[in-house]
XYZ file of C-alpha atoms in Angstrom:
366
model
C -2.459 -12.561 22.642
C -1.361 -13.992 19.231
C -1.104 -10.893 17.043
C -3.286 -10.833 14.255
C 0.082 -9.329 12.338
C 3.395 -9.251 14.331
C 5.153 -6.912 11.724
C 7.976 -6.208 14.830
C 8.726 -9.711 15.114
C 8.313 -9.935 11.067
C 10.875 -7.274 10.145
C 13.644 -7.567 13.142
C 14.975 -10.638 11.034
C 16.308 -8.357 8.765
C 17.521 -5.783 11.288
C 20.924 -5.691 10.271
C 20.311 -5.873 7.075
C 18.202 -3.231 7.498
C 20.720 -1.183 9.454
C 23.417 -1.384 6.482
C 21.320 -0.595 3.759
C 20.133 2.761 5.589
C 23.688 3.707 5.741
C 24.409 3.173 2.354
C 21.109 5.591 1.422
C 21.889 7.758 3.523
C 26.084 8.082 2.720
C 25.151 8.264 -0.763
C 23.604 11.884 -0.674
C 20.730 10.561 -2.972
C 17.213 9.963 -1.930
C 14.754 9.960 -4.140
C 14.860 7.634 -7.198
C 18.651 6.427 -6.770
C 20.278 3.028 -7.764
C 17.322 1.927 -5.252
C 14.786 2.563 -6.534
C 16.852 0.350 -10.336
C 18.169 -2.357 -8.205
C 14.588 -3.594 -6.695
C 12.720 -2.327 -10.272
C 15.350 -4.381 -11.809
C 14.958 -7.855 -9.585
C 10.904 -7.287 -8.749
C 10.680 -7.614 -12.560
C 12.788 -10.297 -12.550
C 11.078 -12.333 -9.941
C 7.940 -11.479 -11.565
C 8.744 -12.720 -14.765
C 8.569 -9.344 -16.325
C 10.166 -6.694 -18.958
C 9.290 -3.450 -16.567
C 8.576 -2.909 -12.849
C 8.193 0.651 -12.164
C 8.373 1.517 -8.440
C 5.681 4.173 -7.303
C 3.753 5.590 -4.149
C 1.361 3.491 -3.132
C -0.611 0.268 -4.857
C -3.783 2.269 -5.563
C -2.008 4.832 -7.716
C -0.224 1.574 -9.491
C -3.307 0.814 -10.217
C -4.289 4.461 -11.248
C -1.267 5.622 -13.403
C -1.360 1.937 -15.558
C -4.866 3.331 -16.123
C -4.142 7.268 -16.698
C -0.607 5.495 -18.850
C -3.112 3.743 -21.370
C -4.750 6.686 -21.755
C -1.788 8.606 -22.844
C -1.641 5.560 -25.615
C -5.056 6.155 -26.907
C -6.584 3.446 -25.227
C -8.779 4.207 -22.874
C -10.565 7.254 -22.694
C -13.323 9.173 -19.557
C -16.129 6.906 -18.885
C -14.535 3.568 -20.827
C -15.927 1.303 -18.206
C -13.887 -1.433 -16.228
C -14.759 -4.302 -14.642
C -13.662 -5.278 -10.794
C -14.895 -7.827 -7.687
C -17.687 -6.109 -5.409
C -16.011 -7.334 -2.650
C -12.853 -5.953 -3.433
C -11.106 -3.359 -1.477
C -12.331 0.296 -2.239
C -8.753 1.416 -3.462
C -9.390 -0.519 -6.571
C -12.034 1.554 -7.359
C -10.696 4.771 -6.754
C -8.168 4.151 -9.075
C -11.215 3.532 -11.958
C -12.948 6.613 -10.994
C -10.102 8.834 -10.053
C -9.153 8.353 -13.225
C -12.493 8.733 -15.344
C -13.605 5.679 -16.191
C -16.152 3.348 -14.912
C -16.587 0.693 -12.583
C -18.886 -1.525 -12.949
C -19.524 -4.363 -10.013
C -19.492 -7.669 -10.666
C -20.037 -10.843 -8.180
C -17.501 -12.649 -6.657
C -17.542 -16.837 -6.339
C -18.321 -17.555 -2.585
C -15.884 -19.959 -2.429
C -12.882 -18.200 -4.213
C -13.914 -14.231 -3.373
C -12.895 -14.062 -6.448
C -14.175 -13.168 -10.414
C -15.423 -16.281 -12.209
C -15.660 -16.194 -16.142
C -20.130 -16.753 -15.636
C -21.184 -13.164 -13.898
C -18.001 -11.519 -16.255
C -19.662 -12.012 -19.314
C -23.201 -11.115 -18.217
C -21.192 -7.685 -17.154
C -19.682 -6.538 -20.430
C -21.449 -3.878 -22.459
C -19.934 -2.307 -25.531
C -18.678 0.440 -23.246
C -16.106 -2.430 -21.676
C -12.828 -2.033 -21.814
C -10.748 -3.677 -18.602
C -11.295 -6.417 -17.033
C -9.418 -5.504 -13.521
C -9.327 -8.851 -12.183
C -8.560 -8.579 -7.633
C -6.155 -11.818 -6.519
C -7.982 -11.529 -3.359
C -6.253 -12.380 0.070
C -3.139 -13.823 -1.856
C -5.352 -16.317 -4.089
C -4.959 -15.936 -8.119
C -8.345 -15.312 -10.386
C -8.607 -17.827 -12.999
C -6.631 -15.744 -15.455
C -6.194 -18.092 -18.440
C -10.122 -18.145 -18.936
C -10.078 -14.162 -18.272
C -7.225 -13.938 -20.965
C -9.461 -15.969 -23.227
C -11.968 -13.853 -22.901
C -10.200 -10.635 -23.444
C -8.402 -11.921 -26.170
C -12.104 -12.502 -27.407
C -13.717 -9.310 -26.371
C -10.427 -7.071 -27.003
C -9.910 -5.690 -23.706
C -7.616 -4.953 -21.007
C -6.999 -7.536 -18.682
C -4.670 -5.757 -15.388
C -4.546 -7.877 -12.538
C -4.448 -5.862 -8.997
C -2.320 -8.042 -7.608
C -1.455 -6.078 -4.213
C -2.337 -9.225 -2.089
C -0.357 -11.914 -4.534
C 2.522 -11.730 -3.898
C 4.972 -14.135 -5.635
C 1.404 -16.748 -6.136
C 1.797 -19.070 -9.387
C -0.648 -20.218 -11.766
C -0.516 -23.709 -13.107
C 0.763 -22.693 -16.092
C 4.325 -21.259 -13.800
C 3.429 -18.111 -14.659
C 3.717 -14.969 -11.290
C 1.218 -12.838 -10.542
C 2.173 -9.802 -11.970
C 3.140 -12.063 -15.347
C -0.097 -12.907 -16.324
C -2.344 -9.935 -17.794
C -0.929 -6.677 -19.768
C -0.338 -5.535 -16.615
C -0.138 -5.469 -13.237
C -0.630 -3.495 -9.803
C 1.780 -4.213 -6.067
C 1.056 -2.788 -3.523
C 3.955 -2.985 -0.679
C 2.078 -1.738 2.473
C 3.531 -2.933 5.211
C 0.667 -5.894 6.151
C 1.709 -7.226 2.918
C 3.586 -10.613 1.744
C 5.980 -8.404 0.380
C 5.414 -5.246 2.981
C 7.300 -1.773 3.027
C 8.564 -0.195 5.914
C 6.198 2.792 4.918
C 4.118 2.893 1.572
C 4.991 1.554 -1.647
C 3.749 0.267 -5.188
C 4.873 -0.909 -8.484
C 3.269 -1.899 -11.974
C 5.000 -4.629 -13.631
C 4.479 -5.086 -17.670
C 5.985 -6.560 -20.459
C 4.333 -3.359 -22.316
C 7.674 -1.206 -22.196
C 5.634 1.863 -24.028
C 3.587 1.905 -21.120
C 6.256 1.548 -18.647
C 7.994 4.333 -19.619
C 4.926 6.937 -19.604
C 4.142 5.613 -16.242
C 7.794 6.409 -15.067
C 7.083 9.691 -16.049
C 3.749 10.373 -14.637
C 5.050 9.154 -11.599
C 7.577 11.986 -10.800
C 5.460 14.855 -12.542
C 4.904 14.045 -16.227
C 8.773 14.520 -16.438
C 10.712 13.727 -19.158
C 13.898 15.276 -19.013
C 14.740 18.035 -15.661
C 12.147 20.755 -15.236
C 10.587 19.347 -18.683
C 6.932 17.906 -18.406
C 4.967 16.302 -21.405
C 2.225 14.861 -19.555
C 0.162 15.857 -16.241
C 1.738 13.747 -13.966
C 1.907 13.129 -10.219
C 4.545 12.870 -7.632
C 3.902 9.095 -7.084
C 7.631 8.009 -6.466
C 8.992 4.530 -4.734
C 11.042 6.063 -1.410
C 14.147 5.209 -2.220
C 14.816 3.789 1.212
C 11.984 1.270 1.049
C 13.623 0.380 -2.563
C 16.619 -0.898 -0.669
C 14.017 -3.204 2.527
C 11.977 -4.193 -0.666
C 14.864 -5.718 -1.951
C 16.255 -7.301 1.146
C 12.716 -8.986 1.841
C 12.403 -10.340 -1.566
C 14.573 -12.643 -1.153
C 12.744 -14.074 1.567
C 9.447 -14.028 -0.100
C 9.440 -17.341 -1.331
C 9.723 -18.895 1.839
C 7.515 -17.066 3.766
C 4.952 -17.774 1.147
C 5.451 -21.151 1.913
C 4.948 -20.820 5.527
C 2.009 -19.603 4.793
C 0.715 -22.389 2.627
C 2.121 -24.676 5.824
C -0.014 -22.980 8.035
C -3.319 -22.581 5.449
C -3.014 -26.205 5.166
C -2.898 -26.397 8.982
C -6.302 -24.608 9.596
C -7.726 -26.441 6.721
C -7.413 -29.860 8.064
C -8.136 -29.253 11.771
C -10.389 -26.331 12.049
C -13.710 -28.455 12.677
C -16.185 -25.774 13.548
C -19.459 -26.513 11.710
C -20.144 -23.063 12.513
C -17.274 -22.401 10.370
C -17.223 -21.976 5.906
C -13.283 -22.695 4.879
C -12.007 -20.561 2.275
C -10.910 -22.735 -0.818
C -7.424 -23.839 -1.856
C -6.491 -25.782 -4.030
C -3.031 -26.602 -2.125
C -1.415 -25.786 -5.268
C 1.167 -22.269 -5.769
C -2.009 -20.299 -7.012
C -2.625 -18.818 -2.982
C 0.278 -16.911 -1.001
C -2.176 -16.561 2.050
C -1.679 -12.587 2.435
C -4.667 -13.381 4.892
C -6.635 -16.431 5.770
C -10.350 -15.694 5.955
C -13.155 -17.910 7.143
C -16.896 -17.299 6.775
C -19.191 -17.534 9.480
C -23.099 -16.427 10.120
C -21.902 -15.757 13.815
C -19.278 -13.263 13.071
C -18.934 -10.573 15.663
C -19.967 -13.090 17.784
C -16.378 -15.200 16.739
C -14.364 -11.830 16.818
C -15.531 -11.329 20.365
C -15.536 -14.970 21.859
C -11.825 -15.567 19.623
C -9.892 -12.011 21.550
C -11.546 -13.371 24.876
C -9.586 -16.372 24.205
C -5.989 -14.375 23.393
C -6.581 -14.469 19.097
C -6.647 -10.859 17.598
C -8.765 -11.116 13.907
C -9.924 -7.910 11.583
C -12.740 -8.079 9.336
C -11.846 -7.573 5.221
C -13.934 -6.298 4.860
C -17.236 -4.783 6.915
C -18.410 -2.494 4.584
C -19.313 -3.406 0.626
C -17.687 -0.807 -1.654
C -21.429 0.362 -3.240
C -22.537 0.354 0.645
C -19.688 3.193 1.470
C -20.831 6.689 2.059
C -18.088 7.679 -1.159
C -19.766 5.924 -3.847
C -23.905 7.400 -2.601
C -24.205 6.878 -6.751
C -23.880 2.747 -6.596
C -25.859 2.755 -2.853
C -28.693 1.352 -4.288
C -27.011 -2.108 -6.478
C -28.009 -5.111 -4.945
C -25.015 -7.500 -5.050
C -26.014 -9.813 -2.757
C -23.044 -12.163 -2.569
C -21.010 -9.582 -1.891
C -23.008 -8.399 0.617
C -23.017 -11.300 2.740
C -19.359 -11.687 2.381
C -19.312 -8.125 4.475
C -21.053 -9.668 6.779
C -19.919 -12.902 6.995
C -16.050 -12.840 6.501
C -13.395 -12.676 9.196
C -9.948 -13.168 9.109
C -7.288 -15.075 11.196
C -4.156 -15.205 12.384
C -1.271 -15.843 9.437
C 2.165 -14.921 9.174
C 5.428 -16.235 8.542
C 6.644 -15.819 12.329
C 3.651 -17.384 13.395
C 5.000 -20.491 15.877
C 3.041 -23.888 15.752
C 1.655 -23.460 19.462
C 0.424 -20.234 18.206
C -1.331 -21.898 15.506
C -2.851 -24.657 17.240
C -4.157 -22.023 19.956
C -5.922 -20.382 17.132
C -7.021 -23.774 15.797
C -8.835 -25.045 19.285
C -9.914 -21.430 20.261
C -12.201 -21.194 16.710
C -13.658 -24.965 16.922
C -14.356 -24.310 20.735
C -17.058 -21.636 19.905
């Protein structure tokens, strides 16, 4: 069986470095918000090309803390609207709802899976305060156009970059450095994945970063002094150490993902399959390689019986989830079609060429 994602194989490449890092961590006797978090925050800020990085517990908390931070800065208020793609993972919506803001779901482009300017413009109202593009599956949204739009309407532009570590736009700017702030997830399956949960906020806004650093740690401004009603959502010291090690190989891993994606795009020829859009540049790091097929469920079963494991990202649209009953009546046909037809093929930096060829052969024979 070709695994959808072999996390053991991905991480065993770093085993010796992990062991050393763990011993250093253990010997330090300092296990929360120590030097390892500081080192990773500096390294990741430099990698993304921003002034500030704040390590947090998850990608969801990263978005949530950005929004909370802007509320404390007086930029956002309860009831403000946040435009977000309708086909995103539910975490994007949860962060909005949990901060007293209102998610406004916008249909994506069916080829790129990302927001388009035309659809965003249709959704802007006098209550709109934030554009929250999601670089879904690892492909950058058209951030240049969104930045111009955000400037025209005096809106915040916040990147959900949870799946796009290392993606670069045609101006040489990396995901996490294009908007006013960005949220990353280091869930183990991400292109830059921890060995547990983790996340980060990147920004050039030092005032925002300072507030977020306090909010993640009970709202603490000094020991036992709480400036804000904060949370306990810190990045683990040991996960920060592991992430610093893995960061050095991120660009090479992304390059391998792009190579596999190009092979899929060139050699998958089944007329029942709609392949994803790819410019061929560095703006897509292929966290996932997502095809569309009207017979998706039959295709998934066929591939399973022929030794290829696949996953669906995502089977239920956020507005159809029981958690968002207030949105269940929305009609979003493009998003709904995608949730009914998308299927993610195996793609990872440790896949062999033989495995790639086997996936292609199985898909083409369906």
